[in-house]
mmCIF file of C-alpha atoms in Angstrom:
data_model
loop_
_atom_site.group_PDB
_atom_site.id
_atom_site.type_symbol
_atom_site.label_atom_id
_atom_site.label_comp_id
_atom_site.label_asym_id
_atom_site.label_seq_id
_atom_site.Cartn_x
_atom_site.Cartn_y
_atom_site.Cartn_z
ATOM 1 C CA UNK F 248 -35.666 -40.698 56.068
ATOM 2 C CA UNK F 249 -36.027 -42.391 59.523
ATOM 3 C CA UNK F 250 -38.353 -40.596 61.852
ATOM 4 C CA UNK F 251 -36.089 -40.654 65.039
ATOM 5 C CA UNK F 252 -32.966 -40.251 65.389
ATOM 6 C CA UNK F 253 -30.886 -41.899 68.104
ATOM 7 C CA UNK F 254 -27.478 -40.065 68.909
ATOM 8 C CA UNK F 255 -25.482 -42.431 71.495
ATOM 9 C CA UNK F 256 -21.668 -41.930 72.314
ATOM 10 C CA UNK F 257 -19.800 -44.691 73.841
ATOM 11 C CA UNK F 258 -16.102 -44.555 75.417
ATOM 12 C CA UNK F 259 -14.971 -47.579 77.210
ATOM 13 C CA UNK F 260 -18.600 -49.369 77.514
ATOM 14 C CA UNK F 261 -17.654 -52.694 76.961
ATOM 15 C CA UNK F 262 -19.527 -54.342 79.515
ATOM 16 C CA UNK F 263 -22.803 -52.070 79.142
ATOM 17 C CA UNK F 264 -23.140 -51.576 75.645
ATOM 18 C CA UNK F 265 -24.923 -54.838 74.727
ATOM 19 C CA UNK F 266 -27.852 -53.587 77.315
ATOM 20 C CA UNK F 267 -27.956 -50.865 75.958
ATOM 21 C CA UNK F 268 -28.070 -51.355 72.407
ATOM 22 C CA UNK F 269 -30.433 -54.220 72.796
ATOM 23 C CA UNK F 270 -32.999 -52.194 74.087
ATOM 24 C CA UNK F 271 -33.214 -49.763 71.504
ATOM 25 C CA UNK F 272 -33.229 -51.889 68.691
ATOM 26 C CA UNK F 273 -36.140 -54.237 70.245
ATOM 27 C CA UNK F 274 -38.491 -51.129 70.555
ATOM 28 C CA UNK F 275 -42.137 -51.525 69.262
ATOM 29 C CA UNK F 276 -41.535 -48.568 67.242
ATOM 30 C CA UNK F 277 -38.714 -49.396 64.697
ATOM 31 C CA UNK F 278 -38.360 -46.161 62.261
ATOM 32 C CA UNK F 279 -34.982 -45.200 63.319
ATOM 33 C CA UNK F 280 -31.481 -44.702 63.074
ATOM 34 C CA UNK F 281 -28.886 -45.170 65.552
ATOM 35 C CA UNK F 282 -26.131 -42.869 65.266
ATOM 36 C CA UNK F 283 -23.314 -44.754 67.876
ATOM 37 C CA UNK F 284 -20.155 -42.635 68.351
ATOM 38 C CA UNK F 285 -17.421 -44.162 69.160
ATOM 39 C CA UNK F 286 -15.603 -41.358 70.924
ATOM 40 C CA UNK F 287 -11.764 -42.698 71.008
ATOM 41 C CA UNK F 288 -12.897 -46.034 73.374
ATOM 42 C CA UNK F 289 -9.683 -47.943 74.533
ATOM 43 C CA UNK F 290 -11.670 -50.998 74.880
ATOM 44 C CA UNK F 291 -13.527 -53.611 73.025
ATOM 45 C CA UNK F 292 -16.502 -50.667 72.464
ATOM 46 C CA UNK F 293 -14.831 -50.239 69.018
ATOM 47 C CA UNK F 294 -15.504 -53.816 67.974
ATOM 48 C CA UNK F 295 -19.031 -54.065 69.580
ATOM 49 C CA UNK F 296 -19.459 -50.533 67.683
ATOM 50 C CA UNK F 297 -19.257 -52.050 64.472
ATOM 51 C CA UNK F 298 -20.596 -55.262 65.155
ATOM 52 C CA UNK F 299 -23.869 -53.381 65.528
ATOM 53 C CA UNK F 300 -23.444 -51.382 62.515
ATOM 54 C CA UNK F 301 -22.766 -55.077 61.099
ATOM 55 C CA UNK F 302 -25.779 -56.492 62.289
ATOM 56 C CA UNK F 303 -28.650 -54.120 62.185
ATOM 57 C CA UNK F 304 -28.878 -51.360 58.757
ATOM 58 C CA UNK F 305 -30.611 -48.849 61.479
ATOM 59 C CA UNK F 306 -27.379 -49.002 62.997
ATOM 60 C CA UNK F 307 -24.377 -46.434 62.016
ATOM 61 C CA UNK F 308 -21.192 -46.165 63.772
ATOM 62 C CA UNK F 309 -18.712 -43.565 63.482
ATOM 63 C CA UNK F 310 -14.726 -43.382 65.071
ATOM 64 C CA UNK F 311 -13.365 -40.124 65.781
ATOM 65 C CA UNK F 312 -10.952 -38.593 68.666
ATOM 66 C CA UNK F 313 -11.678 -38.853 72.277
ATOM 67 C CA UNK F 314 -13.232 -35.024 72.568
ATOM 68 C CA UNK F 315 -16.417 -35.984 75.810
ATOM 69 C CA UNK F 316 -19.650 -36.186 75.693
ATOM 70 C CA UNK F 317 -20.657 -33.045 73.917
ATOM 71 C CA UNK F 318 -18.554 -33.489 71.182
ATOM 72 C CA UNK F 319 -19.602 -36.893 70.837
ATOM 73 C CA UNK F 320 -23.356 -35.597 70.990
ATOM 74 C CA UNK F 321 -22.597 -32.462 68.655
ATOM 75 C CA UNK F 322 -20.900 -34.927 66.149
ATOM 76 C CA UNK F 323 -23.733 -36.935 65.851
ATOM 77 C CA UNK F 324 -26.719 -34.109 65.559
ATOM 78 C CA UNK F 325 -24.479 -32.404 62.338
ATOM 79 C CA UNK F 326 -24.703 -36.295 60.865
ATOM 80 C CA UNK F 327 -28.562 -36.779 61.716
ATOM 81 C CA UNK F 328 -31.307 -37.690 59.505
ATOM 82 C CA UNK F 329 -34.548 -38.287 61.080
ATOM 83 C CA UNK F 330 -37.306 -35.521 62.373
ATOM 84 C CA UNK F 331 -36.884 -36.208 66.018
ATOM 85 C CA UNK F 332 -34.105 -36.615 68.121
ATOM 86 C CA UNK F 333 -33.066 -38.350 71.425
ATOM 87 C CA UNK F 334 -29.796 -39.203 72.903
ATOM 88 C CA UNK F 335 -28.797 -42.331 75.569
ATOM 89 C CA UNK F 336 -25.685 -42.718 77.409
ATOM 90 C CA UNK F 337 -24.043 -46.084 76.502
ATOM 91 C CA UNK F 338 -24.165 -47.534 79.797
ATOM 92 C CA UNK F 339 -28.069 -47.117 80.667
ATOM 93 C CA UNK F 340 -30.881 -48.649 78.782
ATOM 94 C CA UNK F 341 -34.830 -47.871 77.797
ATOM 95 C CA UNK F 342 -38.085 -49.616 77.887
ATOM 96 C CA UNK F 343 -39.562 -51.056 74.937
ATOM 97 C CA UNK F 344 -42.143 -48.147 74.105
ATOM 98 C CA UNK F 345 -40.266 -45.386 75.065
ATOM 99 C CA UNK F 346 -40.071 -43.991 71.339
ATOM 100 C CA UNK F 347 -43.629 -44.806 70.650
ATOM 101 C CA UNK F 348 -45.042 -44.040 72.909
ATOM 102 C CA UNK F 349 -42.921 -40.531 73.525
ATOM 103 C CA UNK F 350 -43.860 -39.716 69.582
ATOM 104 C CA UNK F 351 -47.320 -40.245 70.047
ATOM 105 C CA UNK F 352 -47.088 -37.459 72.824
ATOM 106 C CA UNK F 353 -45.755 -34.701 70.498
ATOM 107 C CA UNK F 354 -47.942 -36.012 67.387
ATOM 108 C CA UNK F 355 -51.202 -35.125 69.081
ATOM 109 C CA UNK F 356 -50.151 -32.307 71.459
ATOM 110 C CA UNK F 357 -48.262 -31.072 68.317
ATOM 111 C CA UNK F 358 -45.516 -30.244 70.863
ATOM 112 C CA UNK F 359 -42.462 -29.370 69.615
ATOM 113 C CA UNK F 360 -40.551 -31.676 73.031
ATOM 114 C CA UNK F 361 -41.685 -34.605 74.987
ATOM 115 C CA UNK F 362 -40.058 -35.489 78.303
ATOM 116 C CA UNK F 363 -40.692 -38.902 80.519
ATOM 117 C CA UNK F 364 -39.068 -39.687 83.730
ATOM 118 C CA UNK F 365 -35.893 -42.124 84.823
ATOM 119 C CA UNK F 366 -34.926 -44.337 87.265
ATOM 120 C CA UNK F 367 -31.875 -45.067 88.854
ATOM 121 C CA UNK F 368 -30.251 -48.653 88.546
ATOM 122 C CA UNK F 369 -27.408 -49.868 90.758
ATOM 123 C CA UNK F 370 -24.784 -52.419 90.365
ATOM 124 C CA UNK F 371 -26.168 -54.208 93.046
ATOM 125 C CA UNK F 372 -29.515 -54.585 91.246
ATOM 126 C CA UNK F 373 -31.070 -52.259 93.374
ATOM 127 C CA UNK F 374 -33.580 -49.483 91.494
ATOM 128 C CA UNK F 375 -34.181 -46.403 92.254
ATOM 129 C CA UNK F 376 -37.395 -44.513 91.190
ATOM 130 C CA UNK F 377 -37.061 -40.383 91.486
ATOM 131 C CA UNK F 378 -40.107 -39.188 90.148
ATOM 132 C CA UNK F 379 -43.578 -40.324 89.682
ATOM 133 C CA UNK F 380 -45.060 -43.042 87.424
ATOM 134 C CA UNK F 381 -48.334 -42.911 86.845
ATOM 135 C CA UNK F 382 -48.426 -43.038 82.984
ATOM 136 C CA UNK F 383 -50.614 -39.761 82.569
ATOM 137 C CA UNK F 384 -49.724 -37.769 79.709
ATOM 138 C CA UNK F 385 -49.813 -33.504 80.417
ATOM 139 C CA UNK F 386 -49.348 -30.810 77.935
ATOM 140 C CA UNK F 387 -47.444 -27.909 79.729
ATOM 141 C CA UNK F 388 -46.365 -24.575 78.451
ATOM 142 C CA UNK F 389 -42.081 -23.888 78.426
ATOM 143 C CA UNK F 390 -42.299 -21.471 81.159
ATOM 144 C CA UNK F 391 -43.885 -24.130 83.249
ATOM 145 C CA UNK F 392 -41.238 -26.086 82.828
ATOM 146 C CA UNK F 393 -38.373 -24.323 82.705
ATOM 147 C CA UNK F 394 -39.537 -23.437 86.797
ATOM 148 C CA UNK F 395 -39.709 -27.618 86.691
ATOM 149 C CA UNK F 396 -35.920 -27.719 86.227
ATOM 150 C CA UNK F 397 -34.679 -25.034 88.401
ATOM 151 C CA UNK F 398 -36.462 -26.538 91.055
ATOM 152 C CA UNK F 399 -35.751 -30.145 89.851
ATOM 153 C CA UNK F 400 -39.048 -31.138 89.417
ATOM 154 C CA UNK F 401 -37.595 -32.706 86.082
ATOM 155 C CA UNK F 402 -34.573 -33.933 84.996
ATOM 156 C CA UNK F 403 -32.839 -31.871 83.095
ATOM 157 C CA UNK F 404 -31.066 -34.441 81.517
ATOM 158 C CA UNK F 405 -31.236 -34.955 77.288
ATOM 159 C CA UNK F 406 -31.837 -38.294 77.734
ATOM 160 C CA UNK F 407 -35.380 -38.759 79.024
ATOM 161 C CA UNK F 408 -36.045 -35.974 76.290
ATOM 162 C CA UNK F 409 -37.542 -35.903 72.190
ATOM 163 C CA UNK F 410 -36.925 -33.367 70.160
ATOM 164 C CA UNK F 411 -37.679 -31.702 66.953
ATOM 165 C CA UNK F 412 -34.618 -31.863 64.891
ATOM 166 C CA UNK F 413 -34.655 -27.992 64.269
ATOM 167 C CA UNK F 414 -34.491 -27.234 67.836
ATOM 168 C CA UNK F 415 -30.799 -27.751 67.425
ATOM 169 C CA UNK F 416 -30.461 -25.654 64.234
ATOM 170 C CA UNK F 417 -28.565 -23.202 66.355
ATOM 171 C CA UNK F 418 -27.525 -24.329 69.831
ATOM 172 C CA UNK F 419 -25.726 -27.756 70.069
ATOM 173 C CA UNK F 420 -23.754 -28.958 73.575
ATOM 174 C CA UNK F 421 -21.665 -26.824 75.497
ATOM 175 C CA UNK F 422 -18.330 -28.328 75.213
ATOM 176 C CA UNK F 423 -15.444 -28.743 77.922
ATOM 177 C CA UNK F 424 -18.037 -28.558 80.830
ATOM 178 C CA UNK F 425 -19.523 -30.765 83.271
ATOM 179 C CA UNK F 426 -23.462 -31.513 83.307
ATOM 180 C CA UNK F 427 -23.757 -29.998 79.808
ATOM 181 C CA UNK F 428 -27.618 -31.057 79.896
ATOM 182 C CA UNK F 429 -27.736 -28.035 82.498
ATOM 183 C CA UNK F 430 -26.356 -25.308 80.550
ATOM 184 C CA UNK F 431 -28.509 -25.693 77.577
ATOM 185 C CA UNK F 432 -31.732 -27.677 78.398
ATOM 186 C CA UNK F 433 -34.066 -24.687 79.319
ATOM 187 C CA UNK F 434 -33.284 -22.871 76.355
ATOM 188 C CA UNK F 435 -34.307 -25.626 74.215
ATOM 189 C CA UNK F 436 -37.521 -25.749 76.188
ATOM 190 C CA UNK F 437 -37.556 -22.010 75.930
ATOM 191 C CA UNK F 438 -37.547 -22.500 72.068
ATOM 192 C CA UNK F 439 -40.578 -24.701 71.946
ATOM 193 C CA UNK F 440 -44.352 -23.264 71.691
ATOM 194 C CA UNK F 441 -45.759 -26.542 73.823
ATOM 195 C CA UNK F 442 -43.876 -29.511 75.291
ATOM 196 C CA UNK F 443 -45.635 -32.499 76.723
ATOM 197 C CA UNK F 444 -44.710 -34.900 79.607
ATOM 198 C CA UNK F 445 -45.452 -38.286 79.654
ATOM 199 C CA UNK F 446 -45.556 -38.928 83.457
ATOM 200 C CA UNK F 447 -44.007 -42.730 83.293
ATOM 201 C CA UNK F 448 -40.709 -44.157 83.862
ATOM 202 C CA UNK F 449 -38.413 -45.292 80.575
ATOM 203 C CA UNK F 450 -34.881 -44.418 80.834
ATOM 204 C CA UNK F 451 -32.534 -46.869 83.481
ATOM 205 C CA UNK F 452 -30.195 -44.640 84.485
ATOM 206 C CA UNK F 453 -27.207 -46.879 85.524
ATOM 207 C CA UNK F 454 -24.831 -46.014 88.388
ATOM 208 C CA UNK F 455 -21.135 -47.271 88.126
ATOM 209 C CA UNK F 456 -17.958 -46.266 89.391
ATOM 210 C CA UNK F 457 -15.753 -44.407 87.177
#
């Protein structure tokens, strides 16, 4: 069984995917599985889909019915294997130790959620940086952060998140709803005992039209 589990729906991607998909599989830490949904794309994102699956045995792609994001995501987490979970939009990309180094957070904090921060990436090249950098790692209790995300002190998207598998044992995505992340993140936090941040930027959080 893989220790992380990577849950990543794509829809119409075709010029971001490779980006994307690139920088997960080059991470220093390689025990993982790639769960890539295919959620109904139009585009070429079906072919590059199973060219990965093709290429790398981490890698497994599934087809199914155009039903959004959290569907996509919710498909993927009943299909998971590994002890941790994160998720990436299709169209953004990560550093290189972003699993590593996020897993060695929760391993000796024996938290049961890790959280970094983003950056924002433009199509004119142009980045971004919302929160700070500094590469210090902080254990913080849930209540601590759940005040964090109200006031948008941290992003309460999934994506700059790890999680224990079981966290999701009985609350997936919030289906037919905009900015899902918002609806459910705090009571995942609310579930954990500890959760520790990593105070450094990994997740490029790309800004396109459409």
């Amino acid at each position: 069984m893989p220790t992380i589990s990577v849950v990543i729906p794509a829809y119409n991607v075709e010029k971001y995917l490779d980006k994307c998909m690139n920088s997960v599989l080059n991470q220093s830490f390689t025990d993982f599985e790639v769960l890539l949904i295919d959620d109904g794309a139009k585009d070429s994102t079906v072919q590059l889909c199973d060219k990965y699956a093709e290429k790398d045995t981490r890698v497994k792609t599934y087809h199914k019915k155009n039903g959004g994001l959290s569907d996509a995501r919710n498909y993927g987490l009943e299909r998971i294997s590994g002890k941790y979970v994160t998720f990436i939009d299709s169209d953004d990309y990560i550093s290189e130790t972003m699993f590593q180094d996020l897993l060695d957070a929760i391993s000796s904090s024996q938290a049961e959620m890790a959280y970094c921060n983003f950056c924002y990436e433009y199509e004119d090249g142009k980045i971004e940086t919302v929160y700070t950098d500094s590469g210090h790692t902080c254990i913080r209790q849930p209540k601590e952060v759940i005040e964090d995300i109200i006031c948008e002190k941290v992003s309460s998207s999934s994506c700059t998140k790890l999680f224990k598998k079981e966290l999701f044992a009985s609350l997936l995505f919030p289906e037919g709803v905009f900015f899902e992340d918002h609806a459910v993140l705090y009571k995942w936090v609310a579930m954990c005992t500890k959760v520790v941040w990593v105070d450094k930027v990994y997740y490029y959080y790309y800004q396109r039209d459409g």
